[in-house]
Structure formats: C-alpha cells, structure tokens
Short mmCIF file of C-alpha atoms in Angstrom, two decimals:
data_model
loop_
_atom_site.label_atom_id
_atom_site.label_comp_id
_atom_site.label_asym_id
_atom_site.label_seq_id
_atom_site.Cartn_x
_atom_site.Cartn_y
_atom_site.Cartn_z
CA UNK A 1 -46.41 30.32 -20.42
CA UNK A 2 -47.64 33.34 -18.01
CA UNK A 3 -50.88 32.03 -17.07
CA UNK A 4 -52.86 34.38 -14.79
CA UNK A 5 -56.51 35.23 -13.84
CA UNK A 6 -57.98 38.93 -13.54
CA UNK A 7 -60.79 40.57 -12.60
CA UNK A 8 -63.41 41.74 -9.34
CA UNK A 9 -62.69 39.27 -6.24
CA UNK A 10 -65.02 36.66 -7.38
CA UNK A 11 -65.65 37.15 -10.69
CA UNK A 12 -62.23 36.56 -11.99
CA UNK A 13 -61.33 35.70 -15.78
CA UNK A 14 -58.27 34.22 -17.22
CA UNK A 15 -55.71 34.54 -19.57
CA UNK A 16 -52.25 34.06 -20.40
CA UNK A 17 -49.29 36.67 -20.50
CA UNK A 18 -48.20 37.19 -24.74
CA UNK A 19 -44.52 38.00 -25.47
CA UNK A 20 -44.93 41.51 -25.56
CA UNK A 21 -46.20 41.35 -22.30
CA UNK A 22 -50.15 42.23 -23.03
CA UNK A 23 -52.47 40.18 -21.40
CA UNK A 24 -55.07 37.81 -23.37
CA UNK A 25 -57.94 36.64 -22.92
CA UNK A 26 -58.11 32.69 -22.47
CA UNK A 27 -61.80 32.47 -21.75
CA UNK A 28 -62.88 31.18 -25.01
CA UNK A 29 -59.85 28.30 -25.47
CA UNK A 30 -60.46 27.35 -21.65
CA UNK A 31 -62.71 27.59 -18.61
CA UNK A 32 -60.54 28.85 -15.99
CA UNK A 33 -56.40 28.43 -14.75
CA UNK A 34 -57.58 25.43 -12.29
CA UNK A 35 -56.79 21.58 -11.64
CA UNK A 36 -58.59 20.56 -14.88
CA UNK A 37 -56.93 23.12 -17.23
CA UNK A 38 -53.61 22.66 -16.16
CA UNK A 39 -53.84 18.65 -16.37
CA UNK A 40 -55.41 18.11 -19.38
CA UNK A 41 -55.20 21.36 -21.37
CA UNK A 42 -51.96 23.21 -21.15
CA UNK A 43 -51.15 21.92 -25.03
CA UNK A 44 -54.14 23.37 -26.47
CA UNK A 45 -53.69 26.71 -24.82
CA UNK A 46 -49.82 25.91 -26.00
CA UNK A 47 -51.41 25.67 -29.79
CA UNK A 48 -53.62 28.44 -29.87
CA UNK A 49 -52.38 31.81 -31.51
CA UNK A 50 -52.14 34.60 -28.93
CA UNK A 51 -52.45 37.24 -31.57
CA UNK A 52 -55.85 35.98 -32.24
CA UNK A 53 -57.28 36.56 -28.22
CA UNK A 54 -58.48 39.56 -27.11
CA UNK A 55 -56.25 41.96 -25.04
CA UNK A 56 -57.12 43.12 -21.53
CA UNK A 57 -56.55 46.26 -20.18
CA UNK A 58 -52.77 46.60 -18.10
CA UNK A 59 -54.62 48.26 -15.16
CA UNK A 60 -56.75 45.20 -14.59
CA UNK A 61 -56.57 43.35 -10.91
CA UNK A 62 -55.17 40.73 -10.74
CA UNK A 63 -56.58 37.87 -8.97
CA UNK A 64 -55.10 34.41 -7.46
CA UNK A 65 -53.38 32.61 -10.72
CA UNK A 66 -54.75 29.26 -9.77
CA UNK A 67 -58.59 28.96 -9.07
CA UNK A 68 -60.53 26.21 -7.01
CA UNK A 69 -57.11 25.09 -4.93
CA UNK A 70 -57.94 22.12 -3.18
CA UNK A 71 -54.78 21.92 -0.97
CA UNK A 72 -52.38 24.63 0.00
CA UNK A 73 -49.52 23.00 1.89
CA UNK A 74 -46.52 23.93 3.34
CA UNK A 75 -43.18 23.20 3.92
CA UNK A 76 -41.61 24.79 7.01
CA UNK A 77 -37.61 25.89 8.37
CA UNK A 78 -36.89 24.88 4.86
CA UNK A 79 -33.57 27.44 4.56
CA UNK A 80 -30.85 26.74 7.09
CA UNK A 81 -30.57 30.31 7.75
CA UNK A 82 -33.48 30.96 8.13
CA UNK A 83 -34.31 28.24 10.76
CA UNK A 84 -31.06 29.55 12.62
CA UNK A 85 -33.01 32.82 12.85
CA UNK A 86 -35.79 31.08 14.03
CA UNK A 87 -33.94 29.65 17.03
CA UNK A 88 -34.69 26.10 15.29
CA UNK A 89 -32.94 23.04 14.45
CA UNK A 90 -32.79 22.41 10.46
CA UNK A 91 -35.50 19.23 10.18
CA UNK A 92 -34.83 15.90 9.42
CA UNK A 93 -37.35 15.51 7.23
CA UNK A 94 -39.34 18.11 5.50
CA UNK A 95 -41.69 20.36 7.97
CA UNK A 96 -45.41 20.17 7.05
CA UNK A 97 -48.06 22.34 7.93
CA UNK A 98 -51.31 23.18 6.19
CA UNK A 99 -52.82 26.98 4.73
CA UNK A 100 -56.60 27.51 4.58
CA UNK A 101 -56.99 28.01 1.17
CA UNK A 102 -59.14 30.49 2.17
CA UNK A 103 -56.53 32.56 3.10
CA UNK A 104 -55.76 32.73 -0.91
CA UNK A 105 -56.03 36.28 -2.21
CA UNK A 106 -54.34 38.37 -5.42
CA UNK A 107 -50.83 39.13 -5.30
CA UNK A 108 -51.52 43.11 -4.79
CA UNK A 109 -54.70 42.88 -2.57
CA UNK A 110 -54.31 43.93 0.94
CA UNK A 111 -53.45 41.98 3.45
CA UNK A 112 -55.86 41.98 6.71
CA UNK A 113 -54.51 41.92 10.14
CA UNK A 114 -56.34 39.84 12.06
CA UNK A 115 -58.32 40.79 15.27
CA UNK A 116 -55.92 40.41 18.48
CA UNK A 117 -52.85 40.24 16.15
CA UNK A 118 -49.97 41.57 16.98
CA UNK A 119 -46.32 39.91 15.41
CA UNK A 120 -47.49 40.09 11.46
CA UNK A 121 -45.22 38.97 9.62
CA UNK A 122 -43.62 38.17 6.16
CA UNK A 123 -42.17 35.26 4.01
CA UNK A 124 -41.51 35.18 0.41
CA UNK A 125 -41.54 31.59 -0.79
CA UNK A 126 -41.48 29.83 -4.07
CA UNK A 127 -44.63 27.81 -4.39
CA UNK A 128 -45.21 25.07 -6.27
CA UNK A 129 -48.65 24.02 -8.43
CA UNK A 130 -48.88 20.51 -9.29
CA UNK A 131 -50.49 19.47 -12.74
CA UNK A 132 -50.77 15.59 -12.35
CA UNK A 133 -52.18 13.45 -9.50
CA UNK A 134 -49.46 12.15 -7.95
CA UNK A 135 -49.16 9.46 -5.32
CA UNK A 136 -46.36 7.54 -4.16
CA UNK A 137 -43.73 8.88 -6.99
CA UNK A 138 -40.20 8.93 -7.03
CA UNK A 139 -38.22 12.16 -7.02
CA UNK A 140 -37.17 11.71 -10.68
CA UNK A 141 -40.91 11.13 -11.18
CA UNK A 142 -42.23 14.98 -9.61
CA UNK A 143 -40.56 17.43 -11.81
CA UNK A 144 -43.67 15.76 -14.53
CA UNK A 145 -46.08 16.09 -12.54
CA UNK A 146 -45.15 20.11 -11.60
CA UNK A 147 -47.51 22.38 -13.21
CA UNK A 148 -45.02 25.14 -12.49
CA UNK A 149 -44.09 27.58 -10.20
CA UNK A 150 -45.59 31.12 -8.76
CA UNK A 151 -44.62 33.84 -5.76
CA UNK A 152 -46.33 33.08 -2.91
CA UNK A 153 -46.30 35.00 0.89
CA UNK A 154 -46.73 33.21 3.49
CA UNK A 155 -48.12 36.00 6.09
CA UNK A 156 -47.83 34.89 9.38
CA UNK A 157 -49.03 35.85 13.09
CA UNK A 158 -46.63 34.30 15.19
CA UNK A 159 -48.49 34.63 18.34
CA UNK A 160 -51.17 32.44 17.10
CA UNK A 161 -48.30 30.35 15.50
CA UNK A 162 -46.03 30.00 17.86
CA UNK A 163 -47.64 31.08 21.14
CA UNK A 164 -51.21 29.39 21.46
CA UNK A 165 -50.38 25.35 21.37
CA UNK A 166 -47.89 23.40 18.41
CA UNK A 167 -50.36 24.10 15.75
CA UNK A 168 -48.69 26.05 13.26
CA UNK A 169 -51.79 26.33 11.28
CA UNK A 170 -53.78 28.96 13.55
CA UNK A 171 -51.02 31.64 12.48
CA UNK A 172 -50.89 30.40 8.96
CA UNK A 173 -54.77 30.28 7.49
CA UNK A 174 -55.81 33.76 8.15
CA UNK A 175 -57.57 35.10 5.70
CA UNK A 176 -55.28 36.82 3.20
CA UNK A 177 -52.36 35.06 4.57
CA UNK A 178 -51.58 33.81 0.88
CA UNK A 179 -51.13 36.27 -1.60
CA UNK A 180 -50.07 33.93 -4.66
CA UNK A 181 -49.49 35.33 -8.48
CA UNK A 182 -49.43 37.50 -10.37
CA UNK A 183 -48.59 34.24 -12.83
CA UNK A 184 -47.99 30.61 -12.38
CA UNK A 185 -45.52 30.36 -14.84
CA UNK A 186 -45.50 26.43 -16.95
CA UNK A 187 -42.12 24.77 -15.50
CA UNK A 188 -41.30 24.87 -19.02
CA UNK A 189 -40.01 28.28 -18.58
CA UNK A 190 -38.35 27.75 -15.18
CA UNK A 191 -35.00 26.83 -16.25
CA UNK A 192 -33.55 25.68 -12.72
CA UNK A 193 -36.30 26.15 -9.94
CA UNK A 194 -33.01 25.42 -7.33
CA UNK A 195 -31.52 28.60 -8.53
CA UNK A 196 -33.78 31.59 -8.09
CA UNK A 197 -33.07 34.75 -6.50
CA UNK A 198 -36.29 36.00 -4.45
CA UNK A 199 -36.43 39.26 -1.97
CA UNK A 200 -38.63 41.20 0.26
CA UNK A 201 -38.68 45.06 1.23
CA UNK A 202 -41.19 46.36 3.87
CA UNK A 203 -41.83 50.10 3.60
CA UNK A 204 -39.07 50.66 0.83
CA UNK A 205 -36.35 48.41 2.89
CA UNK A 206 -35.16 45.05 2.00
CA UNK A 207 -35.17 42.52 4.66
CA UNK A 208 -35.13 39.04 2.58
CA UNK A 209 -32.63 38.91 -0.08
CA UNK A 210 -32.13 34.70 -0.77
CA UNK A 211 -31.84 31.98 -3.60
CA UNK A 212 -33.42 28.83 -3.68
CA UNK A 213 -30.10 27.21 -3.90
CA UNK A 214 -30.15 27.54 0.00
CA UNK A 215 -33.13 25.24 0.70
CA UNK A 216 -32.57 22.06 2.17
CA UNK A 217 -35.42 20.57 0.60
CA UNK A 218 -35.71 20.78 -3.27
CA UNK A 219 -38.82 20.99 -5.23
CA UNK A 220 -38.90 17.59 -6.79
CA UNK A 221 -38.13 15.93 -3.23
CA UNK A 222 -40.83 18.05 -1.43
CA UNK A 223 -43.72 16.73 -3.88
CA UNK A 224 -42.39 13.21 -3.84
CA UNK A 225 -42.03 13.22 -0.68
CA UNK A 226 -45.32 14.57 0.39
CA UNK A 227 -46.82 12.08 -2.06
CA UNK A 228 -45.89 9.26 0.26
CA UNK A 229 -48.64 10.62 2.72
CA UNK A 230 -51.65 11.85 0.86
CA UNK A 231 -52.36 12.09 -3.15
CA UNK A 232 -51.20 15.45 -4.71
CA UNK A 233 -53.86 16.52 -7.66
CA UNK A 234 -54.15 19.16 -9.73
CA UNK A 235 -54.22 22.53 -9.13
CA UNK A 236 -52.50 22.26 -5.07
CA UNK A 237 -50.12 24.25 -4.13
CA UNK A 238 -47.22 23.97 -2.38
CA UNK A 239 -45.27 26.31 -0.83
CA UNK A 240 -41.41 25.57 -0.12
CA UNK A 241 -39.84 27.78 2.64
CA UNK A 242 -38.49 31.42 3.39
CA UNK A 243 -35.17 32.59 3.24
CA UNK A 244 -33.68 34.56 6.26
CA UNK A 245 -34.74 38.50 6.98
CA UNK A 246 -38.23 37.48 8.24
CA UNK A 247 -39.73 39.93 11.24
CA UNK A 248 -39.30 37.30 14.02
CA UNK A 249 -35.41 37.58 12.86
CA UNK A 250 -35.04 40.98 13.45
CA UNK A 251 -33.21 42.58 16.33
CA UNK A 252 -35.42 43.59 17.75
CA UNK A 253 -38.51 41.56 16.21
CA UNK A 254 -40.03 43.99 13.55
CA UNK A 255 -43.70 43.07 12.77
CA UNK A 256 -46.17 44.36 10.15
CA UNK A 257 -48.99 47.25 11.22
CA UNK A 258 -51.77 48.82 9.22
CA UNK A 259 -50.21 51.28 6.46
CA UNK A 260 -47.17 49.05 6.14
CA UNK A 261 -46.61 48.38 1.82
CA UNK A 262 -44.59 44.99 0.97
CA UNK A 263 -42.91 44.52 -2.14
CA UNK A 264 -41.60 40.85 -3.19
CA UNK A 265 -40.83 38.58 -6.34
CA UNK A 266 -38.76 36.19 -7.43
CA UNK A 267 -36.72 35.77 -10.48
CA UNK A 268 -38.74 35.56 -13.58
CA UNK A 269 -41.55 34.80 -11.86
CA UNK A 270 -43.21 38.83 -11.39
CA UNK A 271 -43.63 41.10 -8.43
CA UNK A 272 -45.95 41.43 -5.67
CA UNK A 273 -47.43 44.68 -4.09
CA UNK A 274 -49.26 44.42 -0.63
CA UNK A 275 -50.68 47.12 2.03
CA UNK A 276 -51.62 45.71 5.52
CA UNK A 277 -54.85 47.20 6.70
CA UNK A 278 -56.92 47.11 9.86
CA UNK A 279 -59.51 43.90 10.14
CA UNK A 280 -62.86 45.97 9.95
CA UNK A 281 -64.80 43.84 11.50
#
C-alpha cells in the first residue's frame, strides 16, 4: 500500500494511493497515517474496497506521509563512499544522531535556509517507519516490526554541523530539514529494501546516483540495533544514510542558495520536488 496524507500545512487528510494511481480518501476507514494506524490498523485499510473511497484531486499537496512522529533518528556515514567523501572513517558501529521532528515538512514544500547559513546541503536517504514497539529485538525480529519505507532528505548546514562543537544535531533539526513522502509505502511492497536505486539532481544535474546495496548498515540491523538503547514505537522514523555526491563532496564544496530546485526519489518509492528559499524572518 501507498499510504499518504494531503492537504493545507496543518490540516492534512489521508488516504492511500489505488492501482490506477488516484488518490482515496481514507478518512472514514481511519483517523490519520500515524503510530496507531499503522500498528493496529493496516489490515482493515488492507480489507476495505478502494473503489468505494472517494477520489482526491491529483493537484492536491501533499503533506508529511506519517503524522504525530515521535522520534526521527538517524543513522550517519552509513555508505562507505560516502564517508570517504566526508574525510571519515566508516564506523564501527552504526552513527546516531537525532532530527527535530519539527524539521518534518511535505516532500515538495520548500526548504528554508536558515538565518546565518551558509553550506546547505543535500542527502537522499531511505527512511524507515516502524509499526511495532520494539525493544531489545533481534535482527531477524525488525523486518516485523517495519511499517515500511519512504524518501526522506536529510538537509543539512554543515557549519552548524560540523563547525560549532560535535553535535551533529544543530545542522540537522532545522526546520524543513526533513522533507519525507510523498508515500510510506507497507514493506509488503518493498521487495528487497538492500537493493534500491535512489538519486539526487540540484538545478537539473545529478549529483547522487547510489543503491542501498552500498550501506554498511542494513535496515533490519539499524532498528535492532537501535532497539538495544531506547524503545522504537510506532510511527518513528528512521533514516539510514546518503550515498556519495553530497555538496560537502564536491570539488569545490557546492552548497544550496535560495532559487536552487532539488529533485530526488528512490526506486518505487515516488519523487520529491524542493525549492530552497530565503528564511523570512
């Protein structure tokens, strides 16, 4: 299933993708795509007939597809390439760092550059949304307890990352720093999460062009292993890593300005459309 939510910032509905790729409203079989739904609901949104919802109109926006997010974790240098890019060593262990989740936005609102930023940058990542609570599982345990799967980008400022102290977080919770949608797609349809393609083009020009089959860290490890550390419920989100072609990889470093239009998906899981614009306050 294509399960999405639409609407004004703030007022979004929700509804689910039908095979001939109309959207549906899901307001009447559900209350919202959120922790509850997708843990104890996703079969009777599986049983209901789509042909019987109302449609939505194609030119609707589309909002964040998971609502009320109560973590947004991260895994970081989690492609070998791209932490060679990165002057960094490949981790040990999987690199955590947190998102604000409010820094969530739609996957084709703008994105905001901050006040005093100046190296904006880009990541497409596969992000995961967890559907079970989940606390101290094993690896053959997590792919259950996965929701599915959804485009995230993982804007960054990499002078408040990397320059102001160790705290990744200060260049990662911006608001609009995470664009997620336009679907979390049920893992049911996500025939090999390990083997994705994903890319990235700024102004028209591809600069990320990876597969998932490059991260060192797979899906099912990075929830069981984060599991060992705090409880995972419903409706979190984790996002998994960038491949190489970031702006800090450049040479020279290429970073995002106002006007600047990002394009980015990944394979069967839709497109994203972005336009950096000045902070107006």
């Amino acid at each position: 299933m294509k399960l999405l939510r639409y609407g004004p910032i703030g007022q979004e509905n929700h509804g689910i993708m039908d095979e001939n790729g109309d959207i549906r409203c899901l307001s009447s079989i559900v209350p919202d795509i959120n922790g509850d739904t997708l843990s104890s609901q996703l079969g009777k949104i599986r049983a209901t007939d789509l042909s019987s919802l109302p449609v939505v109109s194609s030119d609707v926006r589309y909002g964040a597809c998971v609502g009320k997010v109560g973590k947004f974790l991260c895994v970081g240098l989690n492609y070998a390439d791209h932490a060679a890019e990165s002057g960094m060593p490949i981790p040990a262990e999987p690199e955590i760092f947190t998102k604000a989740t409010s820094a969530i936005c739609g996957p084709n609102d703008h994105v905001v550059q901050p006040k005093n930023s100046d190296k904006l940058d880009w990541e497409v990542e596969l992000a995961i949304v967890i559907g079970k609570h989940s606390s101290y599982i094993t690896e053959q345990q997590a792919e259950d307890h996965i929701a599915g799967y959804c485009v995230c980008n993982d804007v960054s400022e990499r002078t408040f990352q990397l320059e102001k102290g160790s705290q990744w977080d200060k260049g990662k919770g911006c608001d609009t720093f995470g664009p997620i949608g336009p679907w979390l797609v049920t893992s049911d349809e996500v025939n090999d999460p390990n083997n994705l393609s994903m890319w990235l083009e700024v102004n028209g020009k591809r600069f990320q062009n990876g597969n998932t089959n490059t991260m060192v860290f797979k899906p099912a490890f990075i929830v069981s292993y984060l599991s060992q550390f705090m409880s995972l419920q419903p409706g979190d989100i984790i996002s998994t890593g960038t491949p190489p072609g970031v702006g800090l990889g450049q040479t020279p470093p290429l970073y995002l300005k106002p006007g600047d239009k990002m394009s980015l998906s990944i394979e069967g899981l839709g497109e994203q459309h972005q336009t950096v614009v000045e902070c107006a306050k």
